[in-house]
Amino acid sequence: MPGMVLFGRRWAIASDDLVFPGFFELFLRVLWWIGILTLYLMHRGKLDCAGGVLLSSYMIVLIVLLAFVICNVLAIVCVSMKGTICNPGPRKSMSKLLYIRLALFLPEMVWASLGAAWVAEGVQCDKTVVNGIIATVIVSWIIIVATLVTIIIVFDPLGGKMSPYSSAGPSHLDSHESSQLFNGLKTAATSVWETRIKFLCCCIGQDDHTRVAFSSTAELFSTYFSDTDLVPSDIAAGLALLHQQQDNISNNQEPAEVITHSPEPSQEADLDAELENCRHYMQFAAAAYGWPLYIYRNPFTGLCRIGGDCCRNRTTDYDLVGGDQLNCHLGSILQTTKLQYRDFIHISFHDKVYELPFLVALDHRKESVVVAVRGTMSLQDILTDLSAESETLDLECEVEDCLAHKGISQAARYIYRRLNDDGILSQAFSVVPEYRLVIVGHSLGAGAAALVAIMLRNVYPQVRCYAFSPPRGLLSKSLHEYSKNFIVSLVLGKDVIPRLSVTNLEDLKKRILRVIAHCNEPKYKILLQGCWYELFGGNPSNFPTELEGANQGDLTQPLLGEQTLLTHCSPAYSFSSDSPLDSPHKYPPLYPPGRIIHLEEEGSSGRFGYCSTAQYSAKWSHEAQFSKILIGPKMLTDHMPDILMRALDRVVSDRVAHGGASNVDVV
């Protein structure tokens, strides 16, 4: 940080990113050099054959060339280890070393080509020598190809536009020129991101919704990264430091600092009832994922259980539409929910951008008509997730400022039209008019389920919604308060999705910038210590995250858009909030739906995934508890539906065993 400037353009790699690849190449080169030298010294007396002089010359030149390359790579590694992330001054000679390294590739390619030509001619010499030369030629071309692939990966399409400002920063420009610079970069970046997204999603078609999603996603990414000069390894180092800093603060926090009070009996009973409902309806949310999740949860027996259904043809007898392997989906749904074929009104696995799969079933145990919406499982769903602008909902209720996540609200409108206009709910309630409506979903499906419940509440006043691990960036503040009357959200541990919103991502970016700017360790040490900490734990206070006062003046140009850090680099400095993502019109603060039950793990039972010995506490939590993204090994695994189901089963079982009085808290 910042990205290196070579050949007049910026590249998506920093001068301190070459330690690990340099060590790897150095290891290979030294082994290669020792092998060639040993081969030459042991077999030089056997090179008096036809073509032997050429092979002898080839090995001598290769030994000398490899010696130069090894010295150059060693110098690159040593220089790359100097300085800190935001202090590239000690690494200013890196560009010259890289020019030398690239220049050495020319004789390497020439010599590799000559070696390939000589081998192809079938030199009649000692077989060991010939095999050694063949191995040398193969290794040469592997390294050359790997280098070319690396160059393609770190190529920045915007590098030519940003290089004049990467080293000097925009501070020398007046406000008008600076505005023109950033607007031009943002427009170019949006185009580049849209091209990348179209390439990655080339298999999903090009309808109107998809094109809109491409544009929305590209604009989000270009806006988010337009005001920083970060490379991917800077983000990784920042996340590692944030995790250690976060755990250090948590370890040093006094118990008295956590404000809690004993729950009232009514709250405790309500929590017990809602946890039991969550455990019951989570089965439907999981069933909406179809056979992939069922096989994942039951890797040894799942295929045997649903194999018979996969071979049957029932699509003509049931309202089962969209997608492939429909009967496999139906078999897994039956196994998960324990319902009968006749209990399903509609099952759809039709999957497009802004159009989510869902099912409608009759739950006789709870006397409810259940609508379960599937979460993210495809590229189309990811594009729906990333359409993160806000749009106004047209609701017939006395709520002002009815804003919601654009992509999820579009998906909710699709489900609403199917349920209401196509008569699916009318058909269900014609069979069981006394039942109530319950809408459930997990992840993206939870967000869509919450919005569908809000849309249907005027028609079905008794509607209830259970949103499992919903995204935070879903509803405006007024809709969040309104939804507390009929929506319950369930969040497990440090799950990142219920903390994920554009506002929180912007906060995370500023925290990353602050922590790496205040770090006094080189990047390679941060990454090594971070990997060790993530895998094996340790004492987070042993990892320095702030510059000592004497070193704060060493910062150079860390940022493109946050250049004020250069003059306000003390630990108390607070970053300004003038990021494009802070726009109150396009990306206003959004909140999760309904009341929130938080399942927290007590103690530490493992750094990854679910542990059968884990103990959980359940509590009602305020949305402010999820206003910051927490970093940790379980921030992704806590979102998995199978882990959420196991934790929910465990906490409900424990509460029943203890009469519901233990593991309860209210925040």
XYZ file of C-alpha atoms in Angstrom:
667
model
C 0.000 0.000 0.000
C -0.089 1.949 -2.172
C -0.008 -0.233 -5.273
C 3.336 -0.266 -7.065
C 3.850 1.842 -10.163
C 5.773 0.046 -12.921
C 6.000 0.964 -16.600
C 3.987 4.117 -15.935
C 0.919 2.416 -14.459
C -0.322 1.211 -11.083
C -0.513 -2.528 -10.373
C -2.757 -4.378 -7.900
C 0.198 -5.440 -5.791
C 2.262 -3.588 -3.200
C 6.014 -3.595 -2.736
C 5.636 -5.578 0.512
C 3.614 -8.371 -1.152
C 6.663 -10.163 -2.550
C 7.986 -11.816 0.620
C 6.057 -15.098 0.402
C 6.143 -15.535 -3.395
C 9.804 -14.518 -3.307
C 10.638 -17.144 -0.677
C 8.771 -19.772 -2.679
C 10.612 -18.904 -5.877
C 13.899 -18.698 -3.992
C 13.331 -22.197 -2.602
C 12.639 -23.604 -6.071
C 15.539 -21.743 -7.676
C 18.077 -22.848 -5.069
C 16.977 -26.487 -5.370
C 17.103 -26.169 -9.151
C 20.560 -24.546 -9.052
C 21.926 -27.231 -6.716
C 20.463 -29.978 -8.912
C 21.936 -28.589 -12.137
C 25.312 -27.942 -10.500
C 25.393 -31.490 -9.082
C 24.365 -32.947 -12.442
C 27.106 -31.029 -14.255
C 29.862 -31.870 -11.773
C 28.972 -35.569 -11.630
C 28.451 -36.119 -15.380
C 30.661 -33.587 -17.149
C 33.022 -36.418 -18.089
C 30.185 -38.106 -19.996
C 29.504 -35.152 -22.300
C 31.962 -36.224 -25.031
C 29.059 -37.502 -27.113
C 27.414 -35.912 -30.151
C 25.861 -32.655 -28.983
C 27.630 -32.898 -25.658
C 29.365 -29.541 -26.092
C 25.985 -27.883 -26.530
C 24.611 -29.537 -23.405
C 27.725 -28.592 -21.417
C 27.430 -24.970 -22.567
C 23.700 -25.021 -21.796
C 24.264 -26.159 -18.211
C 27.137 -23.736 -17.546
C 25.138 -20.743 -18.792
C 22.063 -21.931 -16.892
C 24.079 -22.248 -13.650
C 25.379 -18.684 -14.051
C 21.942 -17.343 -15.031
C 20.278 -19.040 -12.064
C 22.911 -17.555 -9.734
C 22.016 -14.037 -10.959
C 18.285 -14.760 -10.597
C 18.755 -16.133 -7.065
C 20.682 -13.028 -6.011
C 17.999 -10.798 -7.526
C 15.111 -12.671 -5.887
C 16.949 -12.640 -2.548
C 17.330 -8.862 -2.818
C 13.613 -8.504 -3.681
C 12.633 -10.542 -0.602
C 14.937 -8.566 1.694
C 13.650 -5.209 0.445
C 10.023 -6.364 0.569
C 10.432 -7.187 4.267
C 11.353 -3.600 5.119
C 9.068 -0.810 6.302
C 5.390 -1.085 7.192
C 2.199 -1.178 5.160
C 1.833 2.604 5.158
C 5.541 3.352 5.104
C 6.884 2.115 1.740
C 9.877 4.480 1.917
C 12.427 1.763 2.834
C 11.211 -0.193 -0.202
C 11.783 2.545 -2.773
C 14.415 0.441 -4.582
C 11.848 -2.309 -5.282
C 10.899 -1.004 -8.737
C 14.540 -1.157 -9.908
C 14.924 -4.714 -8.634
C 11.747 -5.743 -10.427
C 12.958 -4.183 -13.674
C 16.153 -6.251 -13.323
C 14.101 -9.356 -12.550
C 11.937 -8.864 -15.632
C 15.058 -8.238 -17.732
C 16.461 -11.595 -16.606
C 13.365 -13.294 -17.991
C 14.512 -12.566 -21.550
C 17.651 -14.763 -21.402
C 15.671 -17.313 -19.379
C 13.061 -17.594 -22.133
C 15.738 -17.757 -24.823
C 17.658 -20.454 -22.954
C 14.498 -22.435 -22.221
C 13.596 -22.310 -25.928
C 17.088 -23.456 -26.948
C 16.946 -26.265 -24.411
C 13.586 -27.403 -25.776
C 14.992 -27.332 -29.331
C 18.094 -29.366 -28.385
C 16.004 -31.934 -26.529
C 13.649 -32.193 -29.494
C 16.605 -32.997 -31.773
C 17.264 -36.114 -29.680
C 20.771 -35.581 -28.331
C 22.591 -38.932 -27.999
C 24.249 -38.556 -24.601
C 24.083 -40.090 -21.157
C 20.433 -40.746 -20.299
C 20.722 -39.182 -16.846
C 22.062 -35.934 -18.323
C 19.360 -35.827 -20.996
C 16.603 -36.450 -18.433
C 18.066 -33.708 -16.245
C 17.999 -31.279 -19.170
C 14.397 -32.240 -19.974
C 13.399 -31.591 -16.335
C 15.232 -28.265 -16.459
C 13.391 -27.183 -19.597
C 10.027 -28.178 -18.073
C 10.724 -26.287 -14.842
C 11.860 -23.228 -16.827
C 8.619 -23.062 -18.772
C 6.484 -23.698 -15.681
C 8.106 -20.723 -13.937
C 7.749 -18.540 -17.036
C 4.070 -19.421 -17.463
C 3.410 -18.914 -13.718
C 5.043 -15.481 -13.934
C 2.899 -14.489 -16.913
C -0.263 -15.644 -15.119
C 0.746 -13.628 -12.052
C 1.265 -10.528 -14.197
C -2.223 -10.958 -15.638
C -3.725 -11.349 -12.152
C -2.092 -8.221 -10.705
C -2.795 -6.152 -13.816
C -5.036 -3.226 -12.889
C -7.131 -1.964 -15.846
C -7.352 1.424 -14.125
C -3.625 1.568 -13.419
C -2.878 3.889 -16.311
C -5.357 6.445 -14.976
C -4.282 6.201 -11.327
C -0.500 6.053 -11.642
C 0.037 9.847 -11.834
C -1.661 10.148 -8.430
C -0.511 6.984 -6.669
C 2.795 8.426 -5.581
C 1.949 12.095 -5.203
C -1.647 11.770 -4.030
C -4.467 14.139 -4.969
C -3.562 16.763 -2.381
C -1.784 18.885 -4.990
C -5.047 19.274 -6.947
C -7.661 21.946 -6.308
C -11.179 20.883 -5.360
C -12.510 21.017 -8.936
C -9.638 18.961 -10.352
C -9.898 16.498 -7.464
C -13.629 16.104 -8.087
C -13.029 15.524 -11.795
C -10.326 12.969 -10.974
C -12.532 10.917 -8.674
C -15.581 11.131 -10.944
C -13.498 9.946 -13.884
C -11.977 7.120 -11.862
C -15.403 6.083 -10.568
C -16.893 5.991 -14.080
C -13.983 3.957 -15.413
C -14.051 1.669 -12.366
C -17.779 1.047 -12.798
C -17.203 -0.011 -16.391
C -14.335 -2.312 -15.378
C -16.349 -3.926 -12.576
C -19.346 -4.419 -14.846
C -17.117 -6.179 -17.390
C -15.682 -8.420 -14.664
C -19.128 -9.304 -13.299
C -20.483 -10.073 -16.772
C -17.522 -12.354 -17.389
C -18.019 -14.201 -14.090
C -21.773 -14.497 -14.677
C -21.638 -15.213 -18.406
C -23.777 -18.348 -18.014
C -26.909 -16.812 -16.489
C -28.407 -14.964 -19.451
C -28.905 -11.291 -20.217
C -32.497 -10.268 -19.446
C -33.482 -6.819 -18.167
C -33.275 -7.756 -14.484
C -29.804 -9.234 -14.965
C -28.518 -6.125 -16.721
C -29.876 -3.912 -13.950
C -28.237 -6.144 -11.345
C -24.915 -5.988 -13.215
C -25.019 -2.186 -13.155
C -26.044 -1.985 -9.494
C -23.331 -4.410 -8.373
C -20.649 -2.703 -10.454
C -21.579 0.688 -9.039
C -21.465 -0.651 -5.481
C -17.975 -2.130 -5.924
C -16.577 0.878 -7.777
C -17.975 3.263 -5.160
C -16.676 1.201 -2.266
C -13.108 1.024 -3.567
C -12.923 4.392 -5.335
C -11.474 6.395 -2.418
C -8.708 4.024 -1.295
C -5.457 2.692 -2.667
C -5.596 -0.750 -1.062
C -4.367 -4.033 -2.488
C -5.948 -7.370 -1.455
C -3.169 -8.250 0.989
C -3.722 -4.934 2.807
C -7.333 -5.963 3.435
C -6.234 -9.402 4.677
C -3.694 -7.821 7.036
C -6.273 -5.312 8.260
C -8.802 -8.058 8.998
C -6.178 -10.037 10.921
C -5.282 -6.981 13.008
C -8.939 -6.126 13.618
C -9.637 -9.634 14.897
C -6.764 -9.448 17.367
C -7.720 -5.936 18.424
C -11.357 -6.971 18.846
C -10.443 -9.987 21.002
C -8.030 -7.895 23.068
C -10.769 -5.376 23.854
C -13.199 -8.192 24.669
C -10.706 -9.885 27.011
C -9.993 -6.639 28.846
C -13.644 -5.664 29.188
C -14.926 -5.820 32.737
C -18.121 -7.801 33.265
C -19.694 -4.711 34.828
C -19.357 -2.902 31.513
C -22.007 -5.175 29.962
C -25.347 -3.754 31.016
C -27.842 -6.543 31.583
C -30.867 -7.166 33.743
C -32.856 -10.213 34.723
C -35.682 -11.011 32.354
C -39.273 -10.706 33.481
C -41.310 -13.927 33.550
C -43.335 -12.805 30.538
C -40.169 -12.126 28.535
C -38.721 -15.467 29.544
C -41.881 -17.306 28.538
C -42.015 -15.372 25.282
C -38.398 -16.274 24.554
C -39.082 -19.942 25.264
C -42.089 -19.944 22.945
C -40.293 -18.146 20.147
C -37.247 -20.402 20.387
C -39.490 -23.430 20.058
C -41.201 -21.817 17.049
C -37.814 -21.024 15.534
C -36.677 -24.619 15.907
C -39.867 -25.856 14.276
C -39.940 -23.419 11.354
C -36.197 -23.617 10.688
C -36.927 -27.042 9.191
C -38.994 -25.352 6.484
C -36.331 -22.712 5.825
C -33.760 -25.502 5.404
C -36.123 -27.540 3.225
C -36.379 -24.629 0.777
C -32.736 -25.238 -0.202
C -33.733 -28.601 -1.704
C -31.517 -31.637 -2.119
C -28.054 -29.920 -2.019
C -28.393 -28.912 1.636
C -30.007 -32.236 2.541
C -27.113 -34.198 1.025
C -24.634 -31.846 2.711
C -26.277 -32.459 6.101
C -26.542 -36.213 5.503
C -23.484 -37.117 3.399
C -23.648 -40.874 4.024
C -27.362 -41.610 4.060
C -28.977 -38.695 2.255
C -28.663 -40.022 -1.279
C -30.127 -43.386 -0.269
C -33.094 -41.720 1.405
C -34.105 -39.541 -1.525
C -32.785 -41.707 -4.358
C -36.163 -43.351 -4.879
C -37.932 -39.999 -5.153
C -35.404 -38.803 -7.734
C -36.437 -41.658 -10.038
C -40.183 -41.157 -9.680
C -42.330 -38.895 -11.810
C -44.753 -36.893 -9.710
C -44.448 -33.502 -11.399
C -47.794 -33.972 -13.124
C -49.603 -34.589 -9.822
C -48.173 -31.679 -7.817
C -47.583 -27.977 -8.349
C -43.826 -28.409 -8.745
C -42.180 -25.971 -11.159
C -38.816 -24.623 -12.274
C -35.292 -26.019 -12.327
C -33.794 -29.482 -12.669
C -33.912 -32.518 -10.354
C -37.370 -31.434 -9.168
C -38.241 -34.832 -7.732
C -34.930 -34.919 -5.838
C -35.865 -31.542 -4.355
C -39.302 -32.852 -3.429
C -37.832 -35.953 -1.786
C -35.432 -33.891 0.336
C -38.229 -31.494 1.329
C -40.384 -34.389 2.507
C -37.496 -35.864 4.499
C -36.663 -32.503 6.129
C -40.191 -31.359 7.039
C -41.653 -34.845 7.772
C -44.806 -33.813 5.873
C -46.795 -35.778 3.300
C -47.068 -35.119 -0.428
C -50.627 -33.841 -0.020
C -49.494 -31.146 2.449
C -47.703 -29.101 -0.239
C -49.658 -26.496 -2.143
C -46.847 -25.148 -4.319
C -43.108 -25.772 -4.749
C -41.073 -23.547 -7.071
C -37.377 -23.831 -7.869
C -37.568 -21.222 -10.610
C -34.401 -19.174 -10.089
C -33.555 -15.884 -11.802
C -32.221 -12.508 -10.741
C -34.823 -10.946 -8.377
C -36.882 -14.173 -8.532
C -36.319 -16.635 -5.674
C -37.450 -20.249 -5.230
C -40.075 -20.835 -2.528
C -42.549 -23.401 -1.280
C -46.002 -23.298 0.331
C -47.032 -26.075 2.714
C -49.732 -26.908 5.236
C -48.246 -27.387 8.713
C -50.897 -29.242 10.677
C -48.799 -29.443 13.834
C -48.718 -25.653 14.246
C -51.935 -25.079 12.265
C -50.280 -22.725 9.826
C -49.791 -22.150 6.131
C -46.025 -21.901 5.771
C -44.277 -19.984 2.996
C -40.535 -20.806 2.974
C -38.163 -18.758 0.794
C -34.790 -20.122 -0.271
C -31.563 -18.302 0.566
C -28.520 -17.672 -1.604
C -27.486 -20.671 -3.696
C -26.725 -19.359 -7.191
C -25.051 -16.539 -9.087
C -28.488 -15.050 -9.679
C -29.058 -14.915 -5.921
C -25.672 -13.252 -5.369
C -26.584 -10.536 -7.864
C -29.858 -10.050 -5.984
C -27.881 -9.712 -2.726
C -25.492 -7.161 -4.237
C -28.186 -4.864 -5.645
C -27.785 -2.883 -2.453
C -29.337 0.486 -3.271
C -32.460 1.478 -1.396
C -35.891 1.867 -2.915
C -39.268 2.927 -1.574
C -41.897 0.299 -0.829
C -45.510 1.055 -1.741
C -47.249 -0.126 1.422
C -50.749 0.457 2.707
C -49.704 1.229 6.247
C -49.109 4.288 8.409
C -45.333 4.074 8.239
C -43.216 6.884 6.892
C -39.917 6.432 5.125
C -40.641 2.918 3.811
C -37.226 2.111 2.373
C -35.752 -1.332 1.758
C -32.861 -3.123 0.044
C -33.571 -2.915 -3.685
C -32.605 -6.441 -4.755
C -34.430 -8.143 -1.884
C -37.519 -5.961 -2.260
C -37.688 -6.857 -5.966
C -37.494 -10.550 -5.024
C -40.193 -10.039 -2.376
C -42.470 -8.377 -4.947
C -42.069 -11.396 -7.223
C -43.066 -13.790 -4.426
C -45.916 -11.487 -3.377
C -47.296 -11.505 -6.929
C -47.058 -15.270 -7.127
C -48.743 -15.777 -3.762
C -51.439 -13.156 -4.170
C -52.124 -12.685 -7.877
C -51.686 -16.351 -8.866
C -54.023 -17.467 -6.093
C -51.561 -19.745 -4.279
C -52.500 -18.470 -0.816
C -56.192 -18.448 -1.698
C -55.886 -22.111 -2.649
C -54.148 -22.922 0.637
C -56.665 -21.108 2.836
C -59.575 -22.618 0.942
C -58.395 -25.955 2.343
C -57.592 -24.747 5.890
C -59.347 -21.383 6.432
C -58.713 -21.454 10.200
C -54.899 -21.639 9.866
C -52.616 -18.622 10.202
C -49.946 -17.507 7.741
C -46.261 -17.969 8.648
C -43.435 -16.876 6.330
C -39.888 -18.115 6.923
C -36.497 -18.005 5.250
C -32.752 -18.128 5.826
C -30.188 -15.514 4.744
C -31.394 -13.859 1.536
C -34.612 -15.851 1.957
C -35.034 -14.358 5.442
C -34.849 -10.830 4.053
C -37.339 -11.634 1.293
C -39.642 -13.415 3.789
C -39.660 -10.367 6.071
C -40.599 -8.031 3.209
C -43.298 -10.404 1.945
C -44.760 -10.500 5.467
C -44.804 -6.697 5.574
C -46.523 -6.574 2.159
C -49.162 -9.145 3.152
C -49.964 -7.842 6.634
C -52.944 -5.753 5.527
C -54.565 -8.806 3.943
C -53.422 -11.269 6.642
C -53.226 -9.314 9.933
C -52.185 -12.442 11.881
C -49.164 -13.112 9.684
C -45.954 -14.117 11.461
C -42.438 -14.202 10.057
C -39.337 -16.028 11.285
C -36.181 -14.670 9.666
C -33.099 -16.831 10.229
C -29.754 -15.020 9.840
C -31.284 -12.112 7.869
C -29.099 -9.401 6.304
C -28.802 -6.251 8.375
C -29.124 -3.841 5.472
C -32.807 -4.526 4.812
C -35.278 -1.993 6.280
C -35.410 1.681 7.142
C -35.618 2.552 10.836
C -39.383 3.105 10.750
C -40.035 -0.228 9.017
C -37.698 -1.954 11.470
C -39.792 -0.663 14.383
C -43.037 -1.558 12.589
C -41.859 -5.112 11.924
C -41.223 -5.854 15.606
C -44.921 -6.615 16.033
C -44.880 -9.732 13.836
C -41.300 -10.644 12.826
C -38.696 -12.520 14.868
C -35.103 -12.767 13.644
C -32.628 -15.364 14.875
C -28.864 -14.749 14.769
C -26.088 -17.159 15.733
C -22.801 -15.974 17.243
C -20.611 -13.757 15.066
C -22.528 -14.456 11.845
C -21.434 -11.738 9.403
C -24.658 -11.525 7.345
C -26.894 -10.053 10.110
C -24.171 -7.416 10.526
C -23.707 -6.830 6.800
C -24.910 -3.582 5.280
C -23.410 -0.898 3.094
C -23.047 1.339 6.158
C -21.272 -1.374 8.145
C -19.004 -2.187 5.206
C -17.981 1.455 5.039
C -17.292 1.388 8.775
C -15.226 -1.797 8.308
C -13.181 -0.139 5.577
C -12.388 2.828 7.805
C -11.442 0.511 10.670
C -9.108 -1.400 8.342
C -7.506 1.838 7.153
C -7.049 3.044 10.704
C -5.570 -0.161 12.086
C -3.072 -0.694 9.266
C -2.060 2.968 9.359
C -1.306 2.626 13.074
C 0.524 -0.694 12.801
C 4.281 -0.769 13.345
C 4.916 -4.258 11.933
C 5.716 -5.254 8.327
C 2.921 -6.936 6.418
C 4.498 -10.382 6.236
C 4.696 -10.543 10.050
C 1.084 -9.422 10.372
C -0.075 -12.136 7.988
C 2.026 -14.863 9.642
C 0.876 -13.899 13.132
C -2.689 -13.558 11.879
C -2.701 -17.043 10.357
C -1.261 -18.516 13.541
C -3.836 -16.675 15.653
C -6.754 -17.792 13.458
C -5.625 -21.430 13.507
C -4.286 -21.882 17.033
C -5.302 -18.821 19.033
C -3.008 -17.021 21.430
C -2.841 -13.824 23.414
C -4.119 -10.967 21.225
C -2.338 -8.395 23.389
C 0.974 -9.712 22.051
C 0.229 -8.316 18.607
C 1.005 -4.575 18.382
C -1.562 -2.610 16.454
C -0.588 1.000 17.053
C 2.411 3.079 16.191
C 4.489 4.448 18.984
C 4.553 8.211 19.101
C 8.098 8.434 17.724
C 7.129 6.494 14.613
C 3.930 8.272 13.657
C 5.748 10.685 11.411
C 7.001 7.838 9.235
C 3.742 7.492 7.330
C 3.898 8.385 3.666
C 1.078 8.112 1.104
C -1.218 5.315 2.245
C -4.464 6.424 0.681
C -5.902 7.927 -2.442
C -9.073 9.386 -1.008
C -8.171 9.584 2.705
C -4.996 11.588 2.287
C -5.840 13.617 5.394
C -4.524 10.685 7.381
C -1.038 11.973 6.615
C -1.564 14.955 8.860
C -3.937 13.339 11.359
C -2.243 10.042 12.056
C -2.558 9.893 15.833
C -4.446 6.975 17.369
C -7.216 9.343 18.412
C -7.752 10.569 14.875
C -11.273 9.944 13.614
C -11.765 9.427 9.920
C -14.186 11.704 8.176
C -17.409 10.250 6.840
C -17.362 11.807 3.397
C -17.226 8.514 1.525
C -19.505 8.112 -1.490
C -21.133 5.186 0.301
C -22.314 7.534 3.046
C -24.808 9.080 0.612
C -28.148 9.282 2.500
C -30.118 8.977 -0.740
C -28.719 5.882 -2.408
C -27.243 4.038 0.567
C -29.079 5.181 3.730
C -28.620 3.251 6.980
C -30.748 0.101 6.932
C -31.658 -2.261 9.763
C -32.579 -5.926 10.324
C -36.210 -7.020 10.555
C -38.231 -7.493 13.735
C -37.178 -8.459 17.234
C -33.864 -10.291 17.392
C -32.956 -13.438 19.309
C -29.193 -13.841 19.590
C -27.644 -17.242 20.277
C -24.183 -16.756 21.752
C -21.634 -19.455 22.400
C -20.487 -19.652 26.006
C -16.739 -20.083 26.359
C -14.685 -21.450 23.485
C -15.310 -24.925 22.115
C -13.330 -24.681 18.909
C -12.254 -22.047 16.441
C -14.101 -23.405 13.401
C -17.584 -24.749 12.766
C -19.873 -26.462 15.241
C -18.718 -28.505 18.230
C -21.050 -31.023 19.842
C -19.966 -29.846 23.303
C -20.716 -26.181 22.623
C -23.056 -24.402 25.048
C -25.239 -21.513 23.914
C -27.194 -18.786 25.656
C -30.275 -17.155 24.169
C -31.259 -13.534 24.651
C -33.340 -10.792 23.136
C -30.953 -8.264 21.586
C -31.223 -4.737 20.274
C -30.301 -4.099 16.653
C -27.416 -1.901 17.860
C -25.675 -5.102 18.972
C -25.205 -5.855 15.267
C -24.051 -2.424 14.124
C -20.444 -3.516 13.630
C -18.956 -6.423 11.662
C -17.078 -8.790 13.960
C -14.026 -10.606 12.643
C -13.392 -14.232 13.560
C -13.111 -17.800 12.260
C -16.830 -18.392 12.814
C -18.104 -15.250 11.099
C -18.907 -17.390 8.029
C -19.588 -20.817 9.560
C -22.133 -19.372 12.007
C -24.217 -18.451 8.961
C -24.490 -22.016 7.651
C -28.055 -23.318 8.043
C -26.978 -26.744 9.313
C -24.849 -25.214 12.089
C -27.672 -22.837 12.999
C -30.080 -25.788 13.237
C -27.740 -27.739 15.539
C -27.158 -24.730 17.792
C -30.898 -24.041 17.930
C -31.647 -27.670 18.810
C -28.988 -27.549 21.517
C -30.183 -24.357 23.177
C -33.848 -25.404 23.120
C -32.991 -28.823 24.575
C -30.875 -27.234 27.311
C -33.627 -24.784 28.205
C -36.186 -27.575 28.434
C -33.836 -29.596 30.631
C -33.301 -26.615 32.963
C -36.895 -25.510 32.996
C -36.214 -22.523 30.716
C -34.589 -20.506 33.489
C -30.951 -20.839 32.463
C -29.088 -19.312 29.592
C -31.444 -16.348 29.400
C -30.429 -12.749 29.150
C -31.939 -9.507 27.954
C -29.945 -6.683 26.435
